[in-house]
């Protein structure tokens, strides 16, 4: 095929980008070279619209071993142990083909983790779907959940937590964000930087097929009515092969053979080889005839751009080929020496003894576009003046039951019961909690992880919403007794070429940066997913934050279920009665305007550290952060988990009962304490200038709101559990 401007445009390149490529090469690229540029210069691989702003995120900390720039981030958890973790999107593929899209998303993120020498120990996910009234939502949800479970369950890694949201903005573009944690010894971490000249470059894993070609480019495209035509760009996963690949790689890593290793993810052999060469500041020469292929007559273009799954690229020490091959033969995986490192600083490709591509590495990486796109600053919306007379017609139990059955609050047990969350035998807090927790096998340590997002807050005011989602992750980790260490982010936004969408991204990133810096909660890995829209309809800005923390002794772990009758329940943090953008306001009052609740970072940090201190002193029996739905929803979930009731005291605040019970003021926790410890707890709270309210006393059954209003735990369970089950059965 003759390459020209129109062919370049079909590959997702702009006119100016095509012109720049011709100038850098001092020639017109051939079709293979053009395909390589289109893969490396798209948003998914180059971060051309985002990396200018991502540079401002805090990425360093006392426990950070590796920040952004590698396959995943790495943190130190003591005793020469480290946790490798990352979250990444597989949005477009999952909308086109939900089972395989979600499955390969899980497979891809696990490869990112074990590529660095870590054995995966836990998976999480953040999945967002359109309105339940949308005709596609149910099938998309069913397919995605089956895909996540089908892959994770087969490979034998527990899914310990996650988040599921519904909003009409995702009708034409769902989000599937997958997160994996792995465990590794600090002295056995592997990186992707190639080194040395004349070192063998090894292909291992599955054979290369035509599936997934243009997958990376498709991830940076806007959907239209021809979306079904994009199904061939969705990769096909095989978890059983991935399990073999995992074990084979870890076995090889136990020796001293590997110089560098990189999984073939987005853009396949193209990105893996170029990233290794770029980081090592050297060249790589590949003989494409030696690439194991499962289809006949594959062209160099197809071989280089295929995103077939379960493949790795390795640079070995000289003389280690036979040793390595023996291992991969044992695990029944393909093994082929397909090239070598060179001092050319080029990617040179040969096929049928002809050179079919000759590209300086710098042109693909250092010289890739970086755009300072125009963006529109958001205005903080005016606060709503709610007519309190409207509350008179509301009954608090009706409101509570409606909120507990809201798609974004209701129990997601239908989803997570399809995931194996106990395999490996170290899961000690399963999905449905503030954070999932796995014990570090053979030790007393435990690692906690959660995934959070808040699209409504970010849509109302991106800067505040960005701060909030980091603080939410912080609170979730603290609520289980974990010391927050670091975060990974998956930033899901619309078309960056639109000033409004770009502004949402810029300000969300600013908010994330401010909060993570203040809380000493650095960003160590992540992913940006742009162009999440169909035609002109974009999603709400949705940054997903995956937080990771450490519990030094797993026996100090706290759960959210109320434990004992007559224990005192406190609300930590001040309740101002903030209703704008709350689910009460949006779902009950039908008011969707106004700013999100304010974020006071000092209070977030002070309140969180104080609660964590109380937990470490064994003064807290149960804990739960206050988020969607406010105080009454939070305590209802604690009652449901513990099969206990609560007698609620009349609040002292001079605010309406509905404002107190359903507001979403930030920085708050619900904690249960023993009566005999109340004095000590009060002294600590007052010493730290932490506001608290005495909410009530744990009962054997029923939530008693006042002398006229009570509800049984069985009724709460029914309200909380029924919606999703009925929705999926209908």
Coordinates of C-alpha atoms in Angstrom, one line a residue, residues 327-604:
X327 CA 11.7 -23.4 31.1
X328 CA 9.2 -22.2 28.5
X329 CA 9.1 -25.6 26.8
X330 CA 8.3 -27.2 30.2
X331 CA 5.3 -24.8 30.4
X332 CA 4.3 -25.6 26.8
X333 CA 4.8 -22.0 25.6
X334 CA 6.3 -20.6 22.5
X335 CA 9.9 -19.4 22.8
X336 CA 11.8 -17.8 20.0
X337 CA 15.0 -15.7 19.6
X338 CA 13.6 -13.0 17.3
X339 CA 16.3 -10.3 17.5
X340 CA 19.1 -8.6 19.3
X341 CA 20.0 -5.3 20.9
X342 CA 22.2 -2.9 18.8
X343 CA 24.0 0.4 19.2
X344 CA 22.0 1.9 16.2
X345 CA 19.4 3.6 18.4
X346 CA 16.9 2.4 15.8
X347 CA 14.1 -0.1 15.4
X348 CA 15.1 -2.2 12.4
X349 CA 12.7 -4.8 11.2
X350 CA 13.6 -7.6 8.7
X351 CA 11.1 -9.9 6.8
X352 CA 12.0 -12.3 4.1
X353 CA 15.6 -11.0 4.3
X354 CA 14.5 -7.5 3.4
X355 CA 14.6 -4.5 5.8
X356 CA 10.9 -3.5 6.1
X357 CA 11.2 -0.7 8.7
X358 CA 14.1 1.5 9.8
X359 CA 13.0 4.1 12.4
X360 CA 15.2 6.0 15.0
X361 CA 13.8 5.3 18.4
X362 CA 13.9 9.0 19.4
X363 CA 11.4 9.9 16.6
X364 CA 8.9 7.5 18.2
X365 CA 9.3 8.5 21.8
X366 CA 11.2 11.8 22.6
X367 CA 9.9 13.4 19.4
X368 CA 6.3 12.2 19.8
X369 CA 3.8 15.1 20.0
X370 CA 3.0 16.8 23.2
X371 CA 0.1 19.2 23.1
X372 CA -0.7 22.1 25.4
X373 CA -4.4 22.0 24.5
X374 CA -6.7 24.9 25.2
X375 CA -8.9 24.3 28.2
X376 CA -11.8 26.0 29.8
X377 CA -11.7 26.7 33.5
X378 CA -14.9 25.6 35.3
X379 CA -16.9 27.9 37.5
X380 CA -18.0 26.9 41.0
X381 CA -21.8 26.6 40.7
X382 CA -23.9 28.6 43.1
X383 CA -25.3 26.8 46.1
X384 CA -28.9 25.9 45.9
X385 CA -31.4 27.5 48.3
X386 CA -33.5 24.5 49.2
X387 CA -37.0 25.0 50.3
X388 CA -37.2 23.3 53.6
X389 CA -40.9 23.1 53.4
X390 CA -40.5 20.4 50.8
X391 CA -39.0 18.2 53.5
X392 CA -42.4 18.2 55.4
X393 CA -43.9 15.8 52.8
X394 CA -41.0 13.3 53.2
X395 CA -40.9 10.4 55.6
X396 CA -37.4 9.5 56.7
X397 CA -37.9 5.8 56.4
X398 CA -39.2 6.1 52.9
X399 CA -36.2 8.1 52.0
X400 CA -33.8 5.6 53.6
X401 CA -35.3 2.6 51.8
X402 CA -35.2 4.4 48.5
X403 CA -31.5 5.4 48.9
X404 CA -30.5 1.9 50.0
X405 CA -32.1 0.5 46.8
X406 CA -30.5 3.2 44.6
X407 CA -28.3 1.5 41.9
X408 CA -25.2 3.4 43.2
X409 CA -25.7 2.5 46.8
X410 CA -27.4 -0.9 46.8
X411 CA -25.6 -4.1 47.6
X412 CA -23.4 -5.4 44.7
X413 CA -23.3 -8.9 46.0
X414 CA -24.8 -10.2 42.7
X415 CA -21.6 -9.0 41.1
X416 CA -18.9 -10.0 43.5
X417 CA -20.3 -13.4 44.3
X418 CA -19.3 -14.3 40.7
X419 CA -15.7 -13.5 41.5
X420 CA -13.5 -15.9 43.5
X421 CA -12.4 -13.7 46.4
X422 CA -10.9 -16.4 48.6
X423 CA -8.5 -18.3 46.3
X424 CA -4.9 -18.3 47.6
X425 CA -6.3 -18.4 51.1
X426 CA -5.1 -14.9 52.2
X427 CA -8.2 -12.8 51.7
X428 CA -9.3 -11.5 55.2
X429 CA -11.7 -8.8 54.1
X430 CA -13.8 -9.4 51.0
X431 CA -15.7 -7.2 48.6
X432 CA -18.5 -5.1 50.1
X433 CA -16.2 -3.6 52.7
X434 CA -14.5 -0.1 52.7
X435 CA -11.4 -1.9 51.4
X436 CA -10.4 -5.4 50.4
X437 CA -7.6 -6.9 52.5
X438 CA -5.1 -9.7 51.8
X439 CA -2.6 -11.1 54.3
X440 CA 1.0 -11.2 53.1
X441 CA 1.4 -14.9 53.1
X442 CA 3.4 -16.3 55.9
X443 CA 3.6 -13.0 57.8
X444 CA 1.4 -10.9 60.1
X445 CA 1.3 -8.1 57.6
X446 CA -1.8 -7.3 55.5
X447 CA -2.3 -5.1 52.4
X448 CA -5.5 -3.1 52.0
X449 CA -6.8 -1.7 48.7
X450 CA -9.8 0.2 47.4
X451 CA -11.0 1.8 44.2
X452 CA -13.1 5.0 44.2
X453 CA -14.5 7.5 41.8
X454 CA -17.1 10.3 42.1
X455 CA -18.2 11.4 38.6
X456 CA -21.1 13.6 39.8
X457 CA -18.7 15.7 42.1
X458 CA -16.1 15.9 39.3
X459 CA -18.8 17.0 36.8
X460 CA -20.1 19.7 39.1
X461 CA -16.6 21.1 39.8
X462 CA -13.6 19.1 38.6
X463 CA -11.1 20.7 41.0
X464 CA -13.1 19.8 44.1
X465 CA -14.1 16.4 42.7
X466 CA -10.5 15.5 42.0
X467 CA -9.6 16.3 45.7
X468 CA -12.6 14.3 46.9
X469 CA -11.9 11.1 45.2
X470 CA -8.4 11.0 46.7
X471 CA -9.8 11.8 50.1
X472 CA -12.4 9.0 49.7
X473 CA -9.6 6.5 49.0
X474 CA -7.7 7.8 52.0
X475 CA -10.8 7.4 54.3
X476 CA -11.6 3.9 53.0
X477 CA -8.1 2.6 53.8
X478 CA -8.2 4.2 57.3
X479 CA -11.6 2.7 58.0
X480 CA -10.1 -0.8 57.9
X481 CA -7.1 0.2 60.0
X482 CA -4.6 0.6 57.1
X483 CA -1.9 3.2 56.9
X484 CA -2.4 4.8 53.4
X485 CA 0.8 4.6 51.3
X486 CA 0.2 5.5 47.7
X487 CA -2.3 5.6 44.9
X488 CA -2.7 4.6 41.2
X489 CA -5.1 6.4 39.0
X490 CA -7.2 5.7 35.9
X491 CA -8.3 9.0 34.4
X492 CA -11.4 8.6 32.2
X493 CA -12.4 11.6 30.2
X494 CA -14.1 12.7 27.0
X495 CA -12.5 14.3 23.9
X496 CA -9.4 16.4 24.9
X497 CA -9.8 18.4 21.7
X498 CA -12.9 20.1 23.3
X499 CA -11.9 22.9 25.7
X500 CA -14.6 21.9 28.2
X501 CA -13.5 18.3 28.4
X502 CA -9.8 19.2 28.5
X503 CA -10.6 21.7 31.3
X504 CA -12.3 18.9 33.3
X505 CA -9.1 16.8 32.9
X506 CA -6.7 19.6 33.8
X507 CA -8.7 20.6 36.9
X508 CA -9.3 17.0 38.1
X509 CA -5.6 16.4 37.9
X510 CA -4.9 19.6 39.8
X511 CA -7.3 18.4 42.5
X512 CA -5.8 14.9 42.7
X513 CA -2.3 16.5 42.9
X514 CA -3.3 18.9 45.7
X515 CA -4.9 16.2 47.8
X516 CA -2.3 13.5 47.3
X517 CA 0.5 15.9 48.1
X518 CA -1.2 17.2 51.3
X519 CA -2.0 13.7 52.5
X520 CA 1.5 12.3 51.6
X521 CA -0.4 9.9 49.3
X522 CA 1.7 9.9 46.1
X523 CA 0.7 8.7 42.6
X524 CA 3.0 5.8 41.6
X525 CA 1.3 4.6 38.4
X526 CA -1.7 5.1 36.3
X527 CA -3.4 5.4 32.9
X528 CA -5.2 8.1 30.9
X529 CA -8.3 7.2 28.8
X530 CA -9.5 10.0 26.5
X531 CA -12.2 10.0 23.9
X532 CA -14.8 8.3 26.1
X533 CA -17.8 9.5 24.1
X534 CA -20.2 8.5 21.4
X535 CA -20.6 11.1 18.7
X536 CA -21.0 14.3 20.7
X537 CA -22.1 12.7 24.0
X538 CA -19.2 12.4 26.4
X539 CA -19.0 10.7 29.8
X540 CA -18.9 12.6 33.0
X541 CA -15.2 13.1 34.1
X542 CA -14.4 9.9 36.0
X543 CA -11.0 9.6 37.6
X544 CA -10.8 6.2 39.4
X545 CA -8.4 6.2 42.3
X546 CA -6.9 2.9 43.5
X547 CA -5.5 3.3 47.0
X548 CA -3.1 0.9 48.8
X549 CA -2.2 0.8 52.5
X550 CA -0.5 -1.4 55.0
X551 CA -1.7 -3.1 58.3
X552 CA 1.5 -4.1 60.1
X553 CA -0.4 -6.8 62.1
X554 CA -3.5 -8.1 60.4
X555 CA -5.2 -8.7 63.8
X556 CA -5.5 -4.9 64.0
X557 CA -7.8 -4.9 61.1
X558 CA -11.3 -3.3 61.6
X559 CA -14.5 -4.2 59.8
X560 CA -17.7 -2.1 59.4
X561 CA -20.2 -4.4 61.1
X562 CA -21.5 -3.3 64.5
X563 CA -20.2 -5.7 67.2
X564 CA -21.9 -5.4 70.6
X565 CA -25.1 -4.1 72.1
X566 CA -24.7 -1.0 74.3
X567 CA -21.5 0.2 72.5
X568 CA -21.4 3.9 71.7
X569 CA -21.5 5.1 68.1
X570 CA -19.8 8.4 67.2
X571 CA -19.7 10.5 64.1
X572 CA -16.1 11.8 63.6
X573 CA -16.0 15.1 61.7
X574 CA -18.5 17.9 61.6
X575 CA -21.8 17.6 59.9
X576 CA -22.9 21.0 58.3
X577 CA -25.9 19.5 56.4
X578 CA -24.4 19.9 52.9
X579 CA -26.9 18.5 50.4
X580 CA -25.9 19.9 47.0
X581 CA -24.8 17.1 44.7
X582 CA -25.7 14.5 47.4
X583 CA -27.6 11.5 46.2
X584 CA -30.5 12.7 48.5
X585 CA -30.6 15.9 46.5
X586 CA -30.3 14.2 43.1
X587 CA -32.5 11.2 43.7
X588 CA -35.1 12.4 46.2
X589 CA -35.4 16.2 45.6
X590 CA -34.5 15.9 41.9
X591 CA -32.1 18.8 42.2
X592 CA -29.0 18.0 40.2
X593 CA -27.3 21.5 40.2
X594 CA -25.0 23.1 42.8
X595 CA -21.4 22.6 43.8
X596 CA -20.1 19.4 45.4
X597 CA -19.3 19.4 49.1
X598 CA -16.2 21.4 50.1
X599 CA -13.0 19.6 50.8
X600 CA -11.0 20.8 53.8
X601 CA -7.6 18.9 53.5
X602 CA -6.5 19.8 57.0
X603 CA -9.6 18.2 58.5
X604 CA -9.3 15.2 56.2

